[in-house]
mmCIF file with all atom_site columns, C-alpha atoms in Angstrom:
data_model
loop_
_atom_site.group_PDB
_atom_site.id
_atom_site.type_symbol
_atom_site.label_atom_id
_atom_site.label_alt_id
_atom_site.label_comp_id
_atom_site.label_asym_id
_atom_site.label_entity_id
_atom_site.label_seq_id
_atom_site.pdbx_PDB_ins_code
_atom_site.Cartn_x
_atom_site.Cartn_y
_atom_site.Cartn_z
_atom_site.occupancy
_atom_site.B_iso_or_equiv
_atom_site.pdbx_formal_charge
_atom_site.auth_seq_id
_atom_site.auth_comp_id
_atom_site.auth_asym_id
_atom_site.auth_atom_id
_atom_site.pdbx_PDB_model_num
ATOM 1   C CA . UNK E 1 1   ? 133.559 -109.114 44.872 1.00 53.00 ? 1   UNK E CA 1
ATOM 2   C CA . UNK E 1 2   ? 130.953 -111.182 43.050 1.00 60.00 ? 2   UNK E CA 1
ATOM 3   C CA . UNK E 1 3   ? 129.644 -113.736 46.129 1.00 82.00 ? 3   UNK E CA 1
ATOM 4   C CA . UNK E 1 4   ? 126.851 -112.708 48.116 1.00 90.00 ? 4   UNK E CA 1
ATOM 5   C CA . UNK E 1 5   ? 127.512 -112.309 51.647 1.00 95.00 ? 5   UNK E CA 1
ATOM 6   C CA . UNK E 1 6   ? 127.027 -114.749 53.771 1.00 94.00 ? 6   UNK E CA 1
ATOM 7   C CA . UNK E 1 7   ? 124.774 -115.218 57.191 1.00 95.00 ? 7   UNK E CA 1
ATOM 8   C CA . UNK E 1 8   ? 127.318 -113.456 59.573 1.00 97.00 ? 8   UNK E CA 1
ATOM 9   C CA . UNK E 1 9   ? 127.157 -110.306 57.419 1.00 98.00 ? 9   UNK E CA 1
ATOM 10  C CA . UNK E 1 10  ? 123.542 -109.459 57.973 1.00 98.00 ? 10  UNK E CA 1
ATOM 11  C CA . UNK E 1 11  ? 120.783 -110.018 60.653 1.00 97.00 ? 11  UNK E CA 1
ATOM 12  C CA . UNK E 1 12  ? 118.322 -112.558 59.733 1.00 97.00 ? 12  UNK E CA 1
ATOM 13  C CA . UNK E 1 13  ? 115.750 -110.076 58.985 1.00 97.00 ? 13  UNK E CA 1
ATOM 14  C CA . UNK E 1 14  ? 116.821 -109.027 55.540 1.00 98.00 ? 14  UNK E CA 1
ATOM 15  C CA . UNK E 1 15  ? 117.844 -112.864 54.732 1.00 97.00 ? 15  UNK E CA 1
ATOM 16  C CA . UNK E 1 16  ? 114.608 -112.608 52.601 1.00 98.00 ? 16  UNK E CA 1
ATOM 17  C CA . UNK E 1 17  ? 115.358 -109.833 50.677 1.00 97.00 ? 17  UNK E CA 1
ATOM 18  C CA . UNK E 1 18  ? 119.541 -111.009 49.947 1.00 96.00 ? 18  UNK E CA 1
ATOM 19  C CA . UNK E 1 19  ? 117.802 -114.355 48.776 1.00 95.00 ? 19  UNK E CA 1
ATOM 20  C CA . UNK E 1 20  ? 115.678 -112.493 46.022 1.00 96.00 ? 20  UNK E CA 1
ATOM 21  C CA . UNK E 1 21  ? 118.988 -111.100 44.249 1.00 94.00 ? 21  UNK E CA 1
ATOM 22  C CA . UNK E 1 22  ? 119.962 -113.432 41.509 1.00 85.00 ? 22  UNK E CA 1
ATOM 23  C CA . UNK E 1 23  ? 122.781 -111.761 40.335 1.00 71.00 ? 23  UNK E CA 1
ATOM 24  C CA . UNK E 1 24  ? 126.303 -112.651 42.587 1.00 78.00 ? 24  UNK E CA 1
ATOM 25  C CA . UNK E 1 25  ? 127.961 -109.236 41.431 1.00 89.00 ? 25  UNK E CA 1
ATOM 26  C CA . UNK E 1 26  ? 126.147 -106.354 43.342 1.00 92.00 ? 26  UNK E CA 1
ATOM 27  C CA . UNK E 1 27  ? 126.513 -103.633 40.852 1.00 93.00 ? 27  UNK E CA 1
ATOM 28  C CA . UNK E 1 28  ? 124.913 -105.289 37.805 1.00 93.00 ? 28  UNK E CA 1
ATOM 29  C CA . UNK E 1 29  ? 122.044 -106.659 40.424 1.00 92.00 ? 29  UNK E CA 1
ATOM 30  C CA . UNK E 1 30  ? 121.782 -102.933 40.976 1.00 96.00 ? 30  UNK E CA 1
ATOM 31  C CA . UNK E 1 31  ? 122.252 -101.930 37.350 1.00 96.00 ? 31  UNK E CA 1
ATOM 32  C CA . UNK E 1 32  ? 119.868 -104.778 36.591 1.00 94.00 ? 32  UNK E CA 1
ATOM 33  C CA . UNK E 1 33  ? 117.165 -103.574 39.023 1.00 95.00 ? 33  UNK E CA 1
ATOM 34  C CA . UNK E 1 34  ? 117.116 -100.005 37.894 1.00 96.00 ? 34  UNK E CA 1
ATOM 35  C CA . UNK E 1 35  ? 115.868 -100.908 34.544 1.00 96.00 ? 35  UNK E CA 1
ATOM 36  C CA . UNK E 1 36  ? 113.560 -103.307 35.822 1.00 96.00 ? 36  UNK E CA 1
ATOM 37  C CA . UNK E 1 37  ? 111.496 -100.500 38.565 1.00 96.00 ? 37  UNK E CA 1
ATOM 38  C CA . UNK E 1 38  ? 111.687 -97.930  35.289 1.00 97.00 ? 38  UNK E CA 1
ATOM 39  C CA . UNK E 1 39  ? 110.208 -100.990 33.329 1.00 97.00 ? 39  UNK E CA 1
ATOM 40  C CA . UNK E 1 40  ? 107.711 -101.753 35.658 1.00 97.00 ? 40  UNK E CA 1
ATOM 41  C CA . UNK E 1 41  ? 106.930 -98.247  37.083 1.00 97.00 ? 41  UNK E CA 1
ATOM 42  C CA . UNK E 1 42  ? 106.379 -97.122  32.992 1.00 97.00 ? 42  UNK E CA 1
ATOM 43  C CA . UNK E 1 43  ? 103.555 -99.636  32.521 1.00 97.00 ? 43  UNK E CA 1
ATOM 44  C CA . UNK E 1 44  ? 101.540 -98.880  35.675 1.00 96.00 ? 44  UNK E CA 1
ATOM 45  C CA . UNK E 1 45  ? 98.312  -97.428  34.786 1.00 95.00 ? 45  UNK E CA 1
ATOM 46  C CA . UNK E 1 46  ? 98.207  -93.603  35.911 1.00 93.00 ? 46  UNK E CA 1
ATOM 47  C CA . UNK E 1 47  ? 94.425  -94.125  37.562 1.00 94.00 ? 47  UNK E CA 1
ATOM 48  C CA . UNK E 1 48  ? 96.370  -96.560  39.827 1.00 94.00 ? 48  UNK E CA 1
ATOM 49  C CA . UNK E 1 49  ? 99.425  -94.497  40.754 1.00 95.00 ? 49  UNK E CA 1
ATOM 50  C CA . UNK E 1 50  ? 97.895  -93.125  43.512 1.00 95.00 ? 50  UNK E CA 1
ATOM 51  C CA . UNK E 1 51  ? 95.443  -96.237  44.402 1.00 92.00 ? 51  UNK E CA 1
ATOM 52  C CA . UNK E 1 52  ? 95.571  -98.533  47.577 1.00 94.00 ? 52  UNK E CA 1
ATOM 53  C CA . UNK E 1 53  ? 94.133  -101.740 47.938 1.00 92.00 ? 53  UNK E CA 1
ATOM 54  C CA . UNK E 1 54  ? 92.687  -101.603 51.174 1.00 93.00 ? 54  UNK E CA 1
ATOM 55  C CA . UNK E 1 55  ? 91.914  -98.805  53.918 1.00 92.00 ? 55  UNK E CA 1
ATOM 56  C CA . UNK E 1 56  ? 95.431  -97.929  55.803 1.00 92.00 ? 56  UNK E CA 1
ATOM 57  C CA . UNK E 1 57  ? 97.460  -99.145  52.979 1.00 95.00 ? 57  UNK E CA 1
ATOM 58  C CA . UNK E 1 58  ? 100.055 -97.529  51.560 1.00 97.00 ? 58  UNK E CA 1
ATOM 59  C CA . UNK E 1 59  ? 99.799  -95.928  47.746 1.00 97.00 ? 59  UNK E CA 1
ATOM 60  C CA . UNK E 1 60  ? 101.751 -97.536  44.673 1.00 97.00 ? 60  UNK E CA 1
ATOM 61  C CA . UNK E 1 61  ? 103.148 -94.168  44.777 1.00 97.00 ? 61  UNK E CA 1
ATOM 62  C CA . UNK E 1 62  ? 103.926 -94.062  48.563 1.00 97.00 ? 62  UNK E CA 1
ATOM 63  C CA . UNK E 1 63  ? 105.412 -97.741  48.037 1.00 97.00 ? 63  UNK E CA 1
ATOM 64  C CA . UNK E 1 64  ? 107.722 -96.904  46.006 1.00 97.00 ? 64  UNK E CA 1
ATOM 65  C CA . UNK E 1 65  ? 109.006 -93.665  47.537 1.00 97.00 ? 65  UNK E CA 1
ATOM 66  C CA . UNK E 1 66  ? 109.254 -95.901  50.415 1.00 97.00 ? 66  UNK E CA 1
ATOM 67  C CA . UNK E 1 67  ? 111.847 -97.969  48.177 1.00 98.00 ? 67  UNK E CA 1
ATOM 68  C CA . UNK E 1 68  ? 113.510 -94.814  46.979 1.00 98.00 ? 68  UNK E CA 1
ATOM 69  C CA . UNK E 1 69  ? 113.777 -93.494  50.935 1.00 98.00 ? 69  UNK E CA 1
ATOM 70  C CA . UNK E 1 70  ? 115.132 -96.933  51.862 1.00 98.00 ? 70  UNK E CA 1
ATOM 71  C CA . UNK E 1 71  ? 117.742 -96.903  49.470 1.00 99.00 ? 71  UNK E CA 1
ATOM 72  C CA . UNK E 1 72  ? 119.606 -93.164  50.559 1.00 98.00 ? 72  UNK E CA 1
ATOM 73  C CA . UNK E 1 73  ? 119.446 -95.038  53.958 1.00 98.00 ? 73  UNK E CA 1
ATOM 74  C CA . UNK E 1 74  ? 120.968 -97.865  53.266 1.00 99.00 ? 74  UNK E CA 1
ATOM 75  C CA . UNK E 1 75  ? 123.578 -96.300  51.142 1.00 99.00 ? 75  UNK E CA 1
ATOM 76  C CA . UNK E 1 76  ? 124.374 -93.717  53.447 1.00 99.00 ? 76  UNK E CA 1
ATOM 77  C CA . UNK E 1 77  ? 125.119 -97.289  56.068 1.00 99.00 ? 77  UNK E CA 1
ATOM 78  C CA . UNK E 1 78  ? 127.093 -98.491  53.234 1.00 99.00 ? 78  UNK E CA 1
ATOM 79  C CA . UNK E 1 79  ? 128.958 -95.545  53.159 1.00 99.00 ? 79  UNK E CA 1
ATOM 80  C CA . UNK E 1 80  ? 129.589 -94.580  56.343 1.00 99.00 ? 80  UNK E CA 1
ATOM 81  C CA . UNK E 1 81  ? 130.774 -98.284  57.069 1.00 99.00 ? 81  UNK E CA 1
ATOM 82  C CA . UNK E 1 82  ? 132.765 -98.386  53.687 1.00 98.00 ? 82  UNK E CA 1
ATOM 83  C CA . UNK E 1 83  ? 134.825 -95.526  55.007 1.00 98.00 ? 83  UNK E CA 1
ATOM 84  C CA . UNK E 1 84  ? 135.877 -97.268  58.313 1.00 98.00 ? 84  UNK E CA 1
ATOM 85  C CA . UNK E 1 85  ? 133.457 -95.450  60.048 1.00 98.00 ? 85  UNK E CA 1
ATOM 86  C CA . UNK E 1 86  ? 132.536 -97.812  63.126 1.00 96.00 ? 86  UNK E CA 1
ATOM 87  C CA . UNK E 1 87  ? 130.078 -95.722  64.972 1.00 98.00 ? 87  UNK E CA 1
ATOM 88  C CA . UNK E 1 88  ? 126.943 -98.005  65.216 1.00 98.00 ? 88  UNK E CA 1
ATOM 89  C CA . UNK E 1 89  ? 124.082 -96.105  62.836 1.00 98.00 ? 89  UNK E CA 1
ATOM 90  C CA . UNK E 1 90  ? 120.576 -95.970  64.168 1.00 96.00 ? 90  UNK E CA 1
ATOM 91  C CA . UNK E 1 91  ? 117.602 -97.891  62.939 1.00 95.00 ? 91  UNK E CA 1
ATOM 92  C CA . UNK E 1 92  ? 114.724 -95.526  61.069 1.00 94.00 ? 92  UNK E CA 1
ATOM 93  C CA . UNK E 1 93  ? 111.207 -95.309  61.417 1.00 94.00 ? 93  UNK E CA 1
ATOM 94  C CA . UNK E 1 94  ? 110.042 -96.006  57.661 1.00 93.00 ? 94  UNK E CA 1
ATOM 95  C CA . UNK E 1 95  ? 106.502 -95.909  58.715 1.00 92.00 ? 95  UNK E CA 1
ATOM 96  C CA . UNK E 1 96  ? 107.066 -92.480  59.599 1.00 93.00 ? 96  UNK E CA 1
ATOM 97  C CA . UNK E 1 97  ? 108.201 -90.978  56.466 1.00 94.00 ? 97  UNK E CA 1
ATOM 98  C CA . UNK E 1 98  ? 105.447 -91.571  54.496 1.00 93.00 ? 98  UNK E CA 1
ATOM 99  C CA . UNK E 1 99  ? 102.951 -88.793  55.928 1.00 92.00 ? 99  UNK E CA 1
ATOM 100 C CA . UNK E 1 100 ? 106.124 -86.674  55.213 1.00 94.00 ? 100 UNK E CA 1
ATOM 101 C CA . UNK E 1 101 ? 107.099 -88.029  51.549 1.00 94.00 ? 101 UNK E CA 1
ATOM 102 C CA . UNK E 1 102 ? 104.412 -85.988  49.727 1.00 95.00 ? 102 UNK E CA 1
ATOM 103 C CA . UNK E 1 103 ? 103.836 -88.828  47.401 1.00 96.00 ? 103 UNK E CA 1
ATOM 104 C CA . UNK E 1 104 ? 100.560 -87.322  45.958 1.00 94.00 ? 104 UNK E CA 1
ATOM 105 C CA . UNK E 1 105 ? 102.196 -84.593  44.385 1.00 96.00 ? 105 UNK E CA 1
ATOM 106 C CA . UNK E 1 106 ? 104.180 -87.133  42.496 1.00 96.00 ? 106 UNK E CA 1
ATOM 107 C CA . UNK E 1 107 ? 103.723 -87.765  38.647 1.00 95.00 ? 107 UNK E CA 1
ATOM 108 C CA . UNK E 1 108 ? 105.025 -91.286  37.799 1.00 95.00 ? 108 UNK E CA 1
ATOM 109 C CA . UNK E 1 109 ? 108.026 -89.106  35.716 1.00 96.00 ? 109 UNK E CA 1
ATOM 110 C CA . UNK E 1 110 ? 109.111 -86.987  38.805 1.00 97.00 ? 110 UNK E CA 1
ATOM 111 C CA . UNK E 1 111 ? 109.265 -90.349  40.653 1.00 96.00 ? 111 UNK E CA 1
ATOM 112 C CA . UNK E 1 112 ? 111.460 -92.233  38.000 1.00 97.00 ? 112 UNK E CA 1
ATOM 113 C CA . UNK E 1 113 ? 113.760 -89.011  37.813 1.00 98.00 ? 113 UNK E CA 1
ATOM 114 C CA . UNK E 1 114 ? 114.479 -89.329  41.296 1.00 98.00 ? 114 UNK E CA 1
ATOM 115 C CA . UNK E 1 115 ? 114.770 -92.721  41.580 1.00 98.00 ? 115 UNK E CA 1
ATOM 116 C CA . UNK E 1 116 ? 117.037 -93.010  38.611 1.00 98.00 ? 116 UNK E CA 1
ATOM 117 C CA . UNK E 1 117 ? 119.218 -90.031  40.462 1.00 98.00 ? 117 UNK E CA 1
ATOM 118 C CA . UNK E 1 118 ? 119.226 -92.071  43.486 1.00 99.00 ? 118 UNK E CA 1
ATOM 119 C CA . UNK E 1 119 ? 120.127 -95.605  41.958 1.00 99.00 ? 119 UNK E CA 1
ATOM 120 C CA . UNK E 1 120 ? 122.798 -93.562  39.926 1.00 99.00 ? 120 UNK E CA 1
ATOM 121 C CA . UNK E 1 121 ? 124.448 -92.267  43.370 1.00 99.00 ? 121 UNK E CA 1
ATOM 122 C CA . UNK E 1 122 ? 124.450 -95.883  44.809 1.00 99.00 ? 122 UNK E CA 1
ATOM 123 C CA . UNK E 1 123 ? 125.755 -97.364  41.690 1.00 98.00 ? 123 UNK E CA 1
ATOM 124 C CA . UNK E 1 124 ? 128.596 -94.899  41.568 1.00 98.00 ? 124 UNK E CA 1
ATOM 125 C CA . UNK E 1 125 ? 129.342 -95.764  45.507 1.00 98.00 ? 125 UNK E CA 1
ATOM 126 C CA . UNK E 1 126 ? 128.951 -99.105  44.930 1.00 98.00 ? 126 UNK E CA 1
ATOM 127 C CA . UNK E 1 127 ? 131.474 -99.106  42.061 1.00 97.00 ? 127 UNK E CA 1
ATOM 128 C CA . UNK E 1 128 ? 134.037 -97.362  44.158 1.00 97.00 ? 128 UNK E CA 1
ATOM 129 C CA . UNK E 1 129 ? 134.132 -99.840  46.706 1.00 97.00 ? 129 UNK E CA 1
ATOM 130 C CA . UNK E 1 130 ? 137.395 -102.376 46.760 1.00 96.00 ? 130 UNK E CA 1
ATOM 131 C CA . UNK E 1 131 ? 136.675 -105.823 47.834 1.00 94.00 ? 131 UNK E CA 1
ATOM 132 C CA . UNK E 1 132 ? 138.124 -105.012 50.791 1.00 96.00 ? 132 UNK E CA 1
ATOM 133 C CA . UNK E 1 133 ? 135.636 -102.108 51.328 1.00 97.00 ? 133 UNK E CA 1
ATOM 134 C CA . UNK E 1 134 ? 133.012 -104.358 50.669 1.00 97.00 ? 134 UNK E CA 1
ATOM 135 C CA . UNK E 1 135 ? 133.688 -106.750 53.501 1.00 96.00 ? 135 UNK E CA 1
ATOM 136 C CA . UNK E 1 136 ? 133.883 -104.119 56.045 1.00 98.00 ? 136 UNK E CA 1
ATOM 137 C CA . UNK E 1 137 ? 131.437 -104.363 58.729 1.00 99.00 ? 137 UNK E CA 1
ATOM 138 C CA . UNK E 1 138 ? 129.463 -101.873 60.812 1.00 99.00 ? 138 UNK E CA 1
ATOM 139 C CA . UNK E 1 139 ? 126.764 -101.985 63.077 1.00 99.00 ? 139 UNK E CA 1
ATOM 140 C CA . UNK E 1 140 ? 123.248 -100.502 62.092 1.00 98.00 ? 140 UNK E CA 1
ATOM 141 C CA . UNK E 1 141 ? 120.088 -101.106 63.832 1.00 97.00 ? 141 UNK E CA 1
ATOM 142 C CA . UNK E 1 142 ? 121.969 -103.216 66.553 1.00 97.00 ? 142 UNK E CA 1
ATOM 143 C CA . UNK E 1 143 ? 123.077 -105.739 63.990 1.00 98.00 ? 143 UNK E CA 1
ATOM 144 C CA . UNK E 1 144 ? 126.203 -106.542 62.199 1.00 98.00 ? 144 UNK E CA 1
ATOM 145 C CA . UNK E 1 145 ? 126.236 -105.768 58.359 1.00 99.00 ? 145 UNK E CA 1
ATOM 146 C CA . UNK E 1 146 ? 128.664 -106.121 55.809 1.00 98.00 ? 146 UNK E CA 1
ATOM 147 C CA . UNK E 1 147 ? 128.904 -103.452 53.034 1.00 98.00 ? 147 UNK E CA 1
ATOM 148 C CA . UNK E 1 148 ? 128.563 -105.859 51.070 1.00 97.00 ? 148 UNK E CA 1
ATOM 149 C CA . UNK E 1 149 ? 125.440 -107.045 52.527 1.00 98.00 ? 149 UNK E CA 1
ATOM 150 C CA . UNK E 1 150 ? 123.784 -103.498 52.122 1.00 98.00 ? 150 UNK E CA 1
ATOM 151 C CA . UNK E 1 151 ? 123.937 -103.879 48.690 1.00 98.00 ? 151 UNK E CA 1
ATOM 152 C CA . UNK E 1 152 ? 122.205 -106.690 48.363 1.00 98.00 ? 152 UNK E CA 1
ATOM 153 C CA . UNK E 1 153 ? 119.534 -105.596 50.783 1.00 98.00 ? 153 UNK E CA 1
ATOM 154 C CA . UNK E 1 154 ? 119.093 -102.423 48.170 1.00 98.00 ? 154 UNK E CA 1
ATOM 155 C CA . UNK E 1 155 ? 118.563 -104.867 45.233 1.00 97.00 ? 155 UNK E CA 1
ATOM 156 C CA . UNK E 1 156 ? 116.139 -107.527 47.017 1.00 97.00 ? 156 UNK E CA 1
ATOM 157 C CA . UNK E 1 157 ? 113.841 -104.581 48.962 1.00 98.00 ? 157 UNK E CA 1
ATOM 158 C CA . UNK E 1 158 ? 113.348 -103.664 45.541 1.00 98.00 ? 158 UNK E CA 1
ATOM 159 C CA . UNK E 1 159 ? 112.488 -106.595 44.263 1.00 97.00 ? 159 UNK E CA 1
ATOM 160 C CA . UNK E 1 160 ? 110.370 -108.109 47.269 1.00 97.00 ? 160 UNK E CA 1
ATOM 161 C CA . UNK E 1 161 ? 108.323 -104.306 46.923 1.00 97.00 ? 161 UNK E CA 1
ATOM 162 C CA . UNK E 1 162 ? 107.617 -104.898 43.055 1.00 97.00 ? 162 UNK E CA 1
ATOM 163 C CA . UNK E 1 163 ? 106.425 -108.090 43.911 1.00 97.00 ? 163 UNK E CA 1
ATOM 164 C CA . UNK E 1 164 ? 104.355 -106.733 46.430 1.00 96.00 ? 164 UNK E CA 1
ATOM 165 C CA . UNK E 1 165 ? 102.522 -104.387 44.099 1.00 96.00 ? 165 UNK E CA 1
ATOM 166 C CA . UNK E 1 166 ? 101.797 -106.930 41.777 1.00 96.00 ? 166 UNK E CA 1
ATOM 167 C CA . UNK E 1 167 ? 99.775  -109.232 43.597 1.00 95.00 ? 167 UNK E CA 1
ATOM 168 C CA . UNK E 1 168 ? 98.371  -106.425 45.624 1.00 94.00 ? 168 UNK E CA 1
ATOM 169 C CA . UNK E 1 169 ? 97.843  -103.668 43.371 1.00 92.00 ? 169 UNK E CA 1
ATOM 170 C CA . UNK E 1 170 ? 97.787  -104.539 39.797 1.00 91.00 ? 170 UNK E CA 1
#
């Protein structure tokens, strides 16, 4: 299926983040965005990995284990509801992972290999799903969402986070 989903497969929370994927076919948005957080992630200085830009801030490091934790998540949604499974999935408390991620143990290379191993496990799930698989919908967080949908949330989280560091950061 190669058209993003539209306003009845999402709450408007993550409208933000769908409107940031330019690519209509989810897996080479996906594809697409994995080079681009290797790309990026390669060029940040290492005296910054670890740096915040102001006191209760997340890391660059923390940020984007945040965006690594996000996406087993999400894909775990997207797979659950891609089965048929329609047992509404609880939110998560992402503030509350990152005292528990570790991230200053992280070298920039351990986080790329496990990104890169998670984007290669969504990518493979992603691929798998028919278009009829990807216009199931399930309810996570008390909303509607559309397989579809999660995919698209993956690829713009990622891309609204990037931006983030960017301005912030960089």
């Amino acid at each position: 299926m190669t058209l993003k989903p539209n306003e009845k497969e999402y709450d408007s929370y993550y409208q933000h983040y769908i409107n940031l994927v330019e690519d209509a076919n989810i897996t080479k948005g996906l594809q697409l965005g994995k080079q681009r957080f290797i790309d990026f992630v390669v060029q940040i200085p290492n005296e910054k990995f670890h740096f915040s830009y102001a006191e209760g801030k997340w890391t660059i490091a923390e940020v984007l284990l945040h965006l690594i934790d996000t996406e087993r998540v999400f894909s775990y949604r997207a797979f659950r509801i891609g089965r048929g499974d329609t047992t509404p999935l609880p939110g998560f408390q992402h503030d509350e992972y990152v005292p528990y991620s570790n991230a200053k143990s992280y070298t920039k290379q351990e986080l790329l290999q496990e990104f890169t191993a998670v984007r290669e496990s969504t990518l493979s799930l992603f691929n798998r799903f028919n278009n009829d698989a990807l216009k199931l919908m399930g309810v996570a967080s008390g909303a509607g969402i559309s397989v579809r949908a999660i995919g698209y949330i993956i690829a713009g989280h990622q891309a609204h986070h990037l931006s983030v560091i960017q301005d912030r950061y960089l």
